mmCIF file with all atom_site columns, C-alpha atoms in Angstrom:
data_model
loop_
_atom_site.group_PDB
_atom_site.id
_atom_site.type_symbol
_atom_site.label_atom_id
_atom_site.label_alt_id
_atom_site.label_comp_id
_atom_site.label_asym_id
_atom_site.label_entity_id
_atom_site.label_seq_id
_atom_site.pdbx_PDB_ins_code
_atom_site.Cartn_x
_atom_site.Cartn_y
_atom_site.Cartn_z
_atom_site.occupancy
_atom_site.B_iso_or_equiv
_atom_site.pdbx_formal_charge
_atom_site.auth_seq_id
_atom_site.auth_comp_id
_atom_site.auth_asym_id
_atom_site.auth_atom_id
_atom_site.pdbx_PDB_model_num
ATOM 1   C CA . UNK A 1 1   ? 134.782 62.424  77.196  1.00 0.00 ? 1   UNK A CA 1
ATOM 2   C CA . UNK A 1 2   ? 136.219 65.436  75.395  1.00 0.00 ? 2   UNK A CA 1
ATOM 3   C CA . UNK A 1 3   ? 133.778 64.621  72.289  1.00 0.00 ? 3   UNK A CA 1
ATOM 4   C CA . UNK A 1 4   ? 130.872 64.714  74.484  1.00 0.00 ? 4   UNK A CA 1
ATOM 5   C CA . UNK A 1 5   ? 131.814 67.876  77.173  1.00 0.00 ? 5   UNK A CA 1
ATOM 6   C CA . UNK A 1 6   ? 131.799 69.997  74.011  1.00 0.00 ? 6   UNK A CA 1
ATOM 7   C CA . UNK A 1 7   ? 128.486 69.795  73.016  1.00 0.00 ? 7   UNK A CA 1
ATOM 8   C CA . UNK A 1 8   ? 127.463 70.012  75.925  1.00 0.00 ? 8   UNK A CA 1
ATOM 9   C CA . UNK A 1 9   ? 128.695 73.486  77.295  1.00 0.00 ? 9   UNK A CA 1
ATOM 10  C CA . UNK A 1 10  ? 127.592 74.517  73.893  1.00 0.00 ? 10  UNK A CA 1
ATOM 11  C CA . UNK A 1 11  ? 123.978 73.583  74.651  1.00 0.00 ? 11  UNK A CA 1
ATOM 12  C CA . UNK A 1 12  ? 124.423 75.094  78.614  1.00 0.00 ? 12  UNK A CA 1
ATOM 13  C CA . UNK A 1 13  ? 125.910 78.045  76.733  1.00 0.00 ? 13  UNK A CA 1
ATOM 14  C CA . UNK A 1 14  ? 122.964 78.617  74.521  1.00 0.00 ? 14  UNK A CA 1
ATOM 15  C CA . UNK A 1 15  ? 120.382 78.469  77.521  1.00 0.00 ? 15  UNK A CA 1
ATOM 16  C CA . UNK A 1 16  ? 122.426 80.686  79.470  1.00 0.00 ? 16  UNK A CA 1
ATOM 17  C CA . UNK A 1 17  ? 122.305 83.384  76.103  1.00 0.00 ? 17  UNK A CA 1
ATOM 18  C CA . UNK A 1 18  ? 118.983 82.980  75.784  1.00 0.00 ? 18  UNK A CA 1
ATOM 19  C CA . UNK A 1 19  ? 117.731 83.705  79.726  1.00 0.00 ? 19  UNK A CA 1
ATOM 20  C CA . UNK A 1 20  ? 114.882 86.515  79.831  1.00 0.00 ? 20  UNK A CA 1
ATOM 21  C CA . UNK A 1 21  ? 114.825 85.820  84.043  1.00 0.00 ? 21  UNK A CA 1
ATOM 22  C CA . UNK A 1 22  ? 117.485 87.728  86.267  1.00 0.00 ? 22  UNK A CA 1
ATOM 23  C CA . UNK A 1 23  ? 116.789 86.864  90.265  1.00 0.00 ? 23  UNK A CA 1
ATOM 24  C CA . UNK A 1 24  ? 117.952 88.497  92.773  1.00 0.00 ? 24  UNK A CA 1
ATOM 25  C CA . UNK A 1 25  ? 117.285 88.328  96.551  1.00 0.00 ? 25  UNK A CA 1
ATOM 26  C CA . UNK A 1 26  ? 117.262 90.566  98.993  1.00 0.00 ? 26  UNK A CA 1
ATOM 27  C CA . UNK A 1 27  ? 117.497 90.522  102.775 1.00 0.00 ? 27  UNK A CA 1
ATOM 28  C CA . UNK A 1 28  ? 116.399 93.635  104.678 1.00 0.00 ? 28  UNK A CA 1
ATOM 29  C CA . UNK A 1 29  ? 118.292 95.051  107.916 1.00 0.00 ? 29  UNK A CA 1
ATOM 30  C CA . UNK A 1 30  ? 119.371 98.244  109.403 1.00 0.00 ? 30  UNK A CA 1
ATOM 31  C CA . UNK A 1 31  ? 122.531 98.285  107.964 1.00 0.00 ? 31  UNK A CA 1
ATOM 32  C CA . UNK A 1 32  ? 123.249 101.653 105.784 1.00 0.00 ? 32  UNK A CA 1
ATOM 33  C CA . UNK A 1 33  ? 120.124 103.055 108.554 1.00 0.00 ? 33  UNK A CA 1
ATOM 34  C CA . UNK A 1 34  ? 120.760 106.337 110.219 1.00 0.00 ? 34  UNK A CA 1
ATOM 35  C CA . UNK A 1 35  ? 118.933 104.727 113.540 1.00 0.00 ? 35  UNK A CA 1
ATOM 36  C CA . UNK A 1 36  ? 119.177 101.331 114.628 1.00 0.00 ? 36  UNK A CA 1
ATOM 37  C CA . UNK A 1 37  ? 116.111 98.857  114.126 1.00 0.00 ? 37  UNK A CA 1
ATOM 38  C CA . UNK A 1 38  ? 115.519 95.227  115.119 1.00 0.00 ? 38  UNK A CA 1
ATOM 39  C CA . UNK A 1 39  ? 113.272 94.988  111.590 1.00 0.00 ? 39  UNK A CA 1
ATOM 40  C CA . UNK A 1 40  ? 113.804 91.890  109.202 1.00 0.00 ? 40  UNK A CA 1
ATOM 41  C CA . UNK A 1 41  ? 112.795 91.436  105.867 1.00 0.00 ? 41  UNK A CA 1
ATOM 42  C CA . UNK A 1 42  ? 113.246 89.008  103.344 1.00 0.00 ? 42  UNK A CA 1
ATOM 43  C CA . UNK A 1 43  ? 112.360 89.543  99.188  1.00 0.00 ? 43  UNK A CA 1
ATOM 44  C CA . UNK A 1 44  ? 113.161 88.646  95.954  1.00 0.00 ? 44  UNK A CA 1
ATOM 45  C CA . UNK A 1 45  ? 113.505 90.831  92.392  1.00 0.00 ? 45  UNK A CA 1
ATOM 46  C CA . UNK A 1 46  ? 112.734 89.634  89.333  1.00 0.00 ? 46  UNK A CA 1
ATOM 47  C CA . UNK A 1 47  ? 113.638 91.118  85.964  1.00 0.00 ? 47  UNK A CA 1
ATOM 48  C CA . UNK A 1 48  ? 112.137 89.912  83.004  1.00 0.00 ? 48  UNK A CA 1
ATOM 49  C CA . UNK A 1 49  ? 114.655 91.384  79.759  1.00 0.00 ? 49  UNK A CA 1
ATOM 50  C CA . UNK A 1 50  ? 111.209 89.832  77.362  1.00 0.00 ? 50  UNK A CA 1
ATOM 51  C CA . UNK A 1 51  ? 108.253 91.435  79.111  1.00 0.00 ? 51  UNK A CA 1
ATOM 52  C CA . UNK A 1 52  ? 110.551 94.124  80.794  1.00 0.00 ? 52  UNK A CA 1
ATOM 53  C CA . UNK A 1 53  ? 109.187 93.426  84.504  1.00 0.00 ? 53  UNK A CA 1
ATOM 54  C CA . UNK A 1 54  ? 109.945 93.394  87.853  1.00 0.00 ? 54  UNK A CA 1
ATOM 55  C CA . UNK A 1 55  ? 108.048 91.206  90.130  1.00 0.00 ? 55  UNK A CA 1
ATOM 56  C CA . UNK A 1 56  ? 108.410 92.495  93.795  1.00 0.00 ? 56  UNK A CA 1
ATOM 57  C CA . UNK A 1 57  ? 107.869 90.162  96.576  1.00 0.00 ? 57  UNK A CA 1
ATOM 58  C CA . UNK A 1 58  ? 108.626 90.878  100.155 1.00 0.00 ? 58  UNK A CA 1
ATOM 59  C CA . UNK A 1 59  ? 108.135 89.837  103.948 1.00 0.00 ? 59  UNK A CA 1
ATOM 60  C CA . UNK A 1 60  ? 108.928 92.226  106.564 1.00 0.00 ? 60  UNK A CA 1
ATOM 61  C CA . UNK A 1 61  ? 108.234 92.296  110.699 1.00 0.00 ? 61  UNK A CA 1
ATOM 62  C CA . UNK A 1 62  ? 109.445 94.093  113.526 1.00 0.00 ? 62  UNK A CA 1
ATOM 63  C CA . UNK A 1 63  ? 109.636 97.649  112.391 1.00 0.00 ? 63  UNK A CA 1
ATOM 64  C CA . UNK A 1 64  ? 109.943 100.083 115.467 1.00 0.00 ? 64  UNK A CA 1
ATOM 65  C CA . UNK A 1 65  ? 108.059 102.295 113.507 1.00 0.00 ? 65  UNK A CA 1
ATOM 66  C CA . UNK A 1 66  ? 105.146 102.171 111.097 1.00 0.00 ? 66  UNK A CA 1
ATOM 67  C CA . UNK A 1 67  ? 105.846 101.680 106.940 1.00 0.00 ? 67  UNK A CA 1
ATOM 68  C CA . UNK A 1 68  ? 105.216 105.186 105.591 1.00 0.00 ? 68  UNK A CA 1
ATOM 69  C CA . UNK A 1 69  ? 106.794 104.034 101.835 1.00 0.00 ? 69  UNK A CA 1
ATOM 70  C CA . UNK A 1 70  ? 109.128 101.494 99.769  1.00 0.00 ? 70  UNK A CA 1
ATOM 71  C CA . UNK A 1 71  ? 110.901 101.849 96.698  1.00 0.00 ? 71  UNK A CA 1
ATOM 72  C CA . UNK A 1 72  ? 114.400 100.642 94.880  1.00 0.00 ? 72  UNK A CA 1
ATOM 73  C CA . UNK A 1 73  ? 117.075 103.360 95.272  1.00 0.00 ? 73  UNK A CA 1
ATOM 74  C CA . UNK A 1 74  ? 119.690 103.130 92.868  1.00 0.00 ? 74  UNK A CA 1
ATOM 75  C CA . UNK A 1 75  ? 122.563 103.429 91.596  1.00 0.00 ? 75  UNK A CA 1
ATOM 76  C CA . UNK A 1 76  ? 124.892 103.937 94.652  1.00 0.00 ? 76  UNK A CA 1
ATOM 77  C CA . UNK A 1 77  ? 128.548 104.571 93.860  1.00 0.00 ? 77  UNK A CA 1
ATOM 78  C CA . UNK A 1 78  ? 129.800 101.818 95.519  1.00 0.00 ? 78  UNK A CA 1
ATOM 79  C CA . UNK A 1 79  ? 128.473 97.614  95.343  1.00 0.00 ? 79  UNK A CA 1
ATOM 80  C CA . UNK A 1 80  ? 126.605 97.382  98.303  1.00 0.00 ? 80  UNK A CA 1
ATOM 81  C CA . UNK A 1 81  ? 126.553 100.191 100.104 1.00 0.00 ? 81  UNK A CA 1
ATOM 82  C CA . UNK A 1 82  ? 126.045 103.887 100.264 1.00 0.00 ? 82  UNK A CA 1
ATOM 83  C CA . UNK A 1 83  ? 122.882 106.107 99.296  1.00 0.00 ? 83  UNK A CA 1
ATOM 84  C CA . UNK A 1 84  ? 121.376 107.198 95.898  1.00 0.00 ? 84  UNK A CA 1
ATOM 85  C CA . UNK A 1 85  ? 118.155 108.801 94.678  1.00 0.00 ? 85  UNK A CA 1
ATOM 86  C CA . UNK A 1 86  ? 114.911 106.663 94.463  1.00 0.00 ? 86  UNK A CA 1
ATOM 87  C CA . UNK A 1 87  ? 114.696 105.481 91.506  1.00 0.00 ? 87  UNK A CA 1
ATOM 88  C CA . UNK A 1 88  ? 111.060 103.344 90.956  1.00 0.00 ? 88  UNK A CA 1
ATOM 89  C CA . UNK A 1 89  ? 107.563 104.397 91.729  1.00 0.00 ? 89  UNK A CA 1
ATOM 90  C CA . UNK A 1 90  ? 107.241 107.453 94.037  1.00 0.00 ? 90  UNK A CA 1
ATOM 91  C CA . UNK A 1 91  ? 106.085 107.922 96.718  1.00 0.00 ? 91  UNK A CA 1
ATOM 92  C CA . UNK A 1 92  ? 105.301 104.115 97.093  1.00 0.00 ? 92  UNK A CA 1
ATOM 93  C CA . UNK A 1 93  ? 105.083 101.114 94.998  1.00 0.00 ? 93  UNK A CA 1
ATOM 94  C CA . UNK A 1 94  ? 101.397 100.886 94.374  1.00 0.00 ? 94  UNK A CA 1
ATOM 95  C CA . UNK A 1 95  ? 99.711  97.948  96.835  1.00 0.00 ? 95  UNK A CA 1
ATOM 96  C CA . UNK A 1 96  ? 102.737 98.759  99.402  1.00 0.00 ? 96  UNK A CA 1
ATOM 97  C CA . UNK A 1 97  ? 100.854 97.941  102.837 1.00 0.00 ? 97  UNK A CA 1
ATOM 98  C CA . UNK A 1 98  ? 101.477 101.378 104.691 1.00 0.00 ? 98  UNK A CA 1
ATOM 99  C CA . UNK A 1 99  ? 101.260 102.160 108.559 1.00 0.00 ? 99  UNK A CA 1
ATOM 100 C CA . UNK A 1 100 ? 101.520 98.759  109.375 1.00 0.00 ? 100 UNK A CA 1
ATOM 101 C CA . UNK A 1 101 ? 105.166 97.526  111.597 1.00 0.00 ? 101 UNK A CA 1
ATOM 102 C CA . UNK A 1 102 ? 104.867 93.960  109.581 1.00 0.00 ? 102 UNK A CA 1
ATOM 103 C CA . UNK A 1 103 ? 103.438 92.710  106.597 1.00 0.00 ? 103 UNK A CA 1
ATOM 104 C CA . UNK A 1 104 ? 103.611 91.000  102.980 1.00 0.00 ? 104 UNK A CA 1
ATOM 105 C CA . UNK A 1 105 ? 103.996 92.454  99.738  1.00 0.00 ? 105 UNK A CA 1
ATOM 106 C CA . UNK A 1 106 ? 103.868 91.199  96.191  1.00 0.00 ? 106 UNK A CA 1
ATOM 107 C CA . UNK A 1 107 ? 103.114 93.699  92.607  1.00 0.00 ? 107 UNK A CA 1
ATOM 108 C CA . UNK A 1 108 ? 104.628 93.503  89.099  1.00 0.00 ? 108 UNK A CA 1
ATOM 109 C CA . UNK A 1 109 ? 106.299 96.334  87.765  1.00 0.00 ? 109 UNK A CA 1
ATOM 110 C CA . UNK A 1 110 ? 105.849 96.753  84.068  1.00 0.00 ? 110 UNK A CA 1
ATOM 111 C CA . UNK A 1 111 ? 108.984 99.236  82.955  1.00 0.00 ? 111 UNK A CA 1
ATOM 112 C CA . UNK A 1 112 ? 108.082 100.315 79.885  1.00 0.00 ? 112 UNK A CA 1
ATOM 113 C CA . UNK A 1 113 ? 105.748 102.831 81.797  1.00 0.00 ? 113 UNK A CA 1
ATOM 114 C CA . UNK A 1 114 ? 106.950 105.995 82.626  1.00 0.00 ? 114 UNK A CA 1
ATOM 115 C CA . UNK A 1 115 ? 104.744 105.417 86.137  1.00 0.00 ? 115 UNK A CA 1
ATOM 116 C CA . UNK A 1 116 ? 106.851 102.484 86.979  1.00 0.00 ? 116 UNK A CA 1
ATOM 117 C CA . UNK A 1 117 ? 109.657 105.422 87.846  1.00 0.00 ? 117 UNK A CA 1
ATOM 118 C CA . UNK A 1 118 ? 110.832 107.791 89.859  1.00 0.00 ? 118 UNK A CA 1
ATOM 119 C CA . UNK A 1 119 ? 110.396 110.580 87.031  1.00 0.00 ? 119 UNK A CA 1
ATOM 120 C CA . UNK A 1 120 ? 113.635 112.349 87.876  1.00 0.00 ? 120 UNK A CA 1
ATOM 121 C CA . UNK A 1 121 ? 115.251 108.671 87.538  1.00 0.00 ? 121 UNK A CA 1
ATOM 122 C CA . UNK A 1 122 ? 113.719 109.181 84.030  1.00 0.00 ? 122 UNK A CA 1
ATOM 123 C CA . UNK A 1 123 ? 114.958 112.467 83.230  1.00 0.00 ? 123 UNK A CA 1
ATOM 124 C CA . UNK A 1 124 ? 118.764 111.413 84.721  1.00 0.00 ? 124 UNK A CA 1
ATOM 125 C CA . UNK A 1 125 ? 118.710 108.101 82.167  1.00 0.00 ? 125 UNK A CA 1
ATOM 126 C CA . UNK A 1 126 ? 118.175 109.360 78.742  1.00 0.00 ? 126 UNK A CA 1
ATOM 127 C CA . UNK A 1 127 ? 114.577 110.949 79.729  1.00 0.00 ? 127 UNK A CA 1
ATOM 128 C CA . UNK A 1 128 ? 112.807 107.681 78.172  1.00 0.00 ? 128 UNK A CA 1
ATOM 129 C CA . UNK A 1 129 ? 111.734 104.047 79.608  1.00 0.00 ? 129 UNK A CA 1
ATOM 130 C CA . UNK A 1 130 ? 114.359 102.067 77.763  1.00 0.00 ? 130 UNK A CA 1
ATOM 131 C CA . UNK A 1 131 ? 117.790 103.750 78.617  1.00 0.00 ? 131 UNK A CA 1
ATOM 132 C CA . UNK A 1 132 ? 115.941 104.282 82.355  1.00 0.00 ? 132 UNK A CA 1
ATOM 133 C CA . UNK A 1 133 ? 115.127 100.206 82.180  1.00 0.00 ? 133 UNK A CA 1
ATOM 134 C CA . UNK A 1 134 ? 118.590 99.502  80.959  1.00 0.00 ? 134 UNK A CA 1
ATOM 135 C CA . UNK A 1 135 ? 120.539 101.975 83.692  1.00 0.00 ? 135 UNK A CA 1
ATOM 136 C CA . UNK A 1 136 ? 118.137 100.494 86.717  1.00 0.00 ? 136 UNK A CA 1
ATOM 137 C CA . UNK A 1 137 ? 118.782 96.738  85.627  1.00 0.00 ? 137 UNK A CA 1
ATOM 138 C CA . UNK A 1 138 ? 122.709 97.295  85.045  1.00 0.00 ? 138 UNK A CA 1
ATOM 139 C CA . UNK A 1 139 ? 122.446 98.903  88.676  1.00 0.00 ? 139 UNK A CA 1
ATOM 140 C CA . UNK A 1 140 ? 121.114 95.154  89.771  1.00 0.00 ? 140 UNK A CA 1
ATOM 141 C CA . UNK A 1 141 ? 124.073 93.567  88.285  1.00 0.00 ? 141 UNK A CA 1
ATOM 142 C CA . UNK A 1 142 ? 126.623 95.760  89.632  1.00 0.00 ? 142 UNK A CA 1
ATOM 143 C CA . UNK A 1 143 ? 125.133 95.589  93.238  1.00 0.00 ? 143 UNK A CA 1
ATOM 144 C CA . UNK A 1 144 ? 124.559 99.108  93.142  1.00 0.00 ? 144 UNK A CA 1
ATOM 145 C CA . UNK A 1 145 ? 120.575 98.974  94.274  1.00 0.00 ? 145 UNK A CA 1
ATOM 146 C CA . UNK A 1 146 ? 119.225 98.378  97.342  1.00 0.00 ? 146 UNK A CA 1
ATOM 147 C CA . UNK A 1 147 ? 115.286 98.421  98.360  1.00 0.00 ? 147 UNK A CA 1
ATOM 148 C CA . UNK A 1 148 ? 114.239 100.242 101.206 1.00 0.00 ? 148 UNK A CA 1
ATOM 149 C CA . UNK A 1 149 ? 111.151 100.429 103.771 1.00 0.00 ? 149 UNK A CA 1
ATOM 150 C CA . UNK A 1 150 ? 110.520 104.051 104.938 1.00 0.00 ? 150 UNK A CA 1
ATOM 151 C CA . UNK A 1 151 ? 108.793 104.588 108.604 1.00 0.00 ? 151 UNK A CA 1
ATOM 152 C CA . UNK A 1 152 ? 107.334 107.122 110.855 1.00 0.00 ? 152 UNK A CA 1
ATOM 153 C CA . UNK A 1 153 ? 110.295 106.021 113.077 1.00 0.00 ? 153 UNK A CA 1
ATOM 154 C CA . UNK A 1 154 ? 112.936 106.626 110.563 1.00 0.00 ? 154 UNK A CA 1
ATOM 155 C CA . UNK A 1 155 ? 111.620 108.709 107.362 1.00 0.00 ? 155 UNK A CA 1
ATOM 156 C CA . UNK A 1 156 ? 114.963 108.686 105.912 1.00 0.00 ? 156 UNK A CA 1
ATOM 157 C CA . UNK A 1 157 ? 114.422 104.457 105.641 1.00 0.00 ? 157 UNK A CA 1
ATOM 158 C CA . UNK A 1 158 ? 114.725 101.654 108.499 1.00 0.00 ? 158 UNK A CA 1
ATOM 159 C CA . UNK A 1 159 ? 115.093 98.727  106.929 1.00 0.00 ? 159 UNK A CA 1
ATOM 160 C CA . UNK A 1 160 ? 117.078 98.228  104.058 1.00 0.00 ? 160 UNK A CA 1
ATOM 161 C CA . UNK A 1 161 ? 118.660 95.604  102.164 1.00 0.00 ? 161 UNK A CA 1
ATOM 162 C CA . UNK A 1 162 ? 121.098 95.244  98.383  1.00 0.00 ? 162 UNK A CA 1
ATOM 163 C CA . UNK A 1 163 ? 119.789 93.454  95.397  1.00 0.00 ? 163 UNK A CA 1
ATOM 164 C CA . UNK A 1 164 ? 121.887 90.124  95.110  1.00 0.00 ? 164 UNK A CA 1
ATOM 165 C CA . UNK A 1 165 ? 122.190 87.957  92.030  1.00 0.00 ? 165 UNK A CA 1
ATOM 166 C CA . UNK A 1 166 ? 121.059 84.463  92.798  1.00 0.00 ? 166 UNK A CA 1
ATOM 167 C CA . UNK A 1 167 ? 123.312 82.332  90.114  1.00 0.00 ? 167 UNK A CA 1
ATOM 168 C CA . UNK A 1 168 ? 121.069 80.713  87.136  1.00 0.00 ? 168 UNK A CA 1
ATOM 169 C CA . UNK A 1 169 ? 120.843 76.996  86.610  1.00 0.00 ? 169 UNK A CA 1
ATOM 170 C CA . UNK A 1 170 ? 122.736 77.116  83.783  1.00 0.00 ? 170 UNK A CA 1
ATOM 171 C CA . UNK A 1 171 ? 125.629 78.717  84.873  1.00 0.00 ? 171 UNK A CA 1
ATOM 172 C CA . UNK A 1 172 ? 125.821 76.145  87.968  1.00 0.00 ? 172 UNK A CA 1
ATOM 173 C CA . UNK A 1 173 ? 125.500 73.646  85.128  1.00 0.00 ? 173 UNK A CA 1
ATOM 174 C CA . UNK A 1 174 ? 128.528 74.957  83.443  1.00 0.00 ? 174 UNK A CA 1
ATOM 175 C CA . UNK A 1 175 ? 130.522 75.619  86.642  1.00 0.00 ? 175 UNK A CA 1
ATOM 176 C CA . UNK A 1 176 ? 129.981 71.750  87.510  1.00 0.00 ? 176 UNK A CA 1
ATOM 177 C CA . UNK A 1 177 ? 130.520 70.696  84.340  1.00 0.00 ? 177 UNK A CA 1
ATOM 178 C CA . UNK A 1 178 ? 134.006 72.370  83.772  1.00 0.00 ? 178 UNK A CA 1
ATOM 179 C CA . UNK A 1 179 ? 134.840 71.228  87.417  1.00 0.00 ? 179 UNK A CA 1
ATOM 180 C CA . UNK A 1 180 ? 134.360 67.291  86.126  1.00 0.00 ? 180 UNK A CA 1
ATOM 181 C CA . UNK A 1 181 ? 135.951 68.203  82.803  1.00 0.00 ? 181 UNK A CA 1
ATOM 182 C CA . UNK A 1 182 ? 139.170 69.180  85.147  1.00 0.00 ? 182 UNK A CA 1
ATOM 183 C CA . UNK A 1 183 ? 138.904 66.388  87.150  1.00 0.00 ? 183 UNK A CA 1
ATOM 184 C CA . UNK A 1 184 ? 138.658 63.960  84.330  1.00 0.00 ? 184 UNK A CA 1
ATOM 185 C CA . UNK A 1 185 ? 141.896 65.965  82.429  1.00 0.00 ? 185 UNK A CA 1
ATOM 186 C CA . UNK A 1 186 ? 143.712 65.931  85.615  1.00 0.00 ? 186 UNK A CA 1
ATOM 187 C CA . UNK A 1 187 ? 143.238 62.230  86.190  1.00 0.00 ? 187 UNK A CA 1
ATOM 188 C CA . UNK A 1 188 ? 144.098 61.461  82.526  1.00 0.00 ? 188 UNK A CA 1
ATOM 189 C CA . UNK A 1 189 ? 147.578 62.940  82.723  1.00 0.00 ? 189 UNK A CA 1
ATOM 190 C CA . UNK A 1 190 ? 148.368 61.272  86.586  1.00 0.00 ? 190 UNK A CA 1
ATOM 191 C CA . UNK A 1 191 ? 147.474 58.177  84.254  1.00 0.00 ? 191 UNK A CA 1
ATOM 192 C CA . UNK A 1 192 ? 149.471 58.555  80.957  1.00 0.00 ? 192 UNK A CA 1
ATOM 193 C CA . UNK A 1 193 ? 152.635 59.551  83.723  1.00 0.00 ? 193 UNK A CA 1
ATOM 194 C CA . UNK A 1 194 ? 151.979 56.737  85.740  1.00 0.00 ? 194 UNK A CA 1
ATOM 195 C CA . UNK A 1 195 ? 151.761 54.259  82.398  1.00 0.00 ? 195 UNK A CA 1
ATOM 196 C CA . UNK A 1 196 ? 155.726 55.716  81.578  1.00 0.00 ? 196 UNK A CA 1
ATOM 197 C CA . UNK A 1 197 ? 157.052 55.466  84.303  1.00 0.00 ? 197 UNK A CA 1
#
């Protein structure tokens, strides 16, 4: 067993190295609101470290007021929760349904344009796309960005909701894998005791 668990975290290793897709999910309440809503939302992130995207997809219902903008703030000082500046496209992301209380929502984000910013975000990350891109996407990993839907009910944001990780295969893979390589160590030494005594 031992000859053949090493190769394989070695290969689960190298996929993991090698991932260009970071997912994260996000699920959209008042919580970190200044007025209390009974909007939802659901929507996922999706960075892209090759093509330097973000695809943006989003459900949303039951706003008491109607959408008047949406955009990722980040970084806050504290994982998931707080308030920081906006830091993508301003005012809006482009295709955002506005004055609607429900709705879908789905664009791609390409990062290496400056548009793709908020462009003091820019100007407070290095003043160029790449250390901005790098700063925003380390913000995702930390826990430190949360997307928001703005409304004529609450300008300041009603719904919100934190940027989670959602694990990649391959680390699941690995986690399972050193979880049976445990087991099978564990049960090896109840079985070498049991054989001397």
């Amino acid at each position: 067993m031992k000859h053949t668990l090493i190769p394989i975290l070695t290969a689960c290793g190298l996929i993991s190295a090698n991932a260009n897709l970071f997912q994260y999910n996000v699920s959209f309440s008042d919580l970190g609101e200044a007025n209390p809503s009974l909007g939802t939302g659901l929507g996922t992130v999706d960075y892209d470290n090759v093509l330097h995207t973000l695809s943006l997809s989003l459900n949303f219902s039951g706003l008491t007021g109607t959408t008047t903008a949406s955009h990722i703030h980040a970084p806050t000082a504290v994982a998931g929760s707080g308030n920081a500046g906006v830091a993508t496209t301003t005012p809006s992301f482009a295709l955002f349904p506005l004055g609607v209380s429900s709705g879908s929502f789905a664009n791609v984000l390409d990062l290496t344009q400056a548009s793709s910013y908020n462009p003091s975000f820019i100007t407070g990350h290095g003043g160029n796309t790449t250390q901005a891109e790098a700063d925003l996407v380390e913000s995702f990993a930390a826990g430190k960005a949360y997307w928001n839907i703005h409304s004529t009910f609450s300008p300041g944001g009603e719904i919100r909701g934190f940027l989670t990780a959602v694990p990649e295969p391959s680390s699941l893979g690995l986690l399972g894998l050193g979880a049976i390589g445990l087991a099978t160590r564990t049960l090896s030494k109840r079985n070498a005791r049991a054989a001397t005594n």
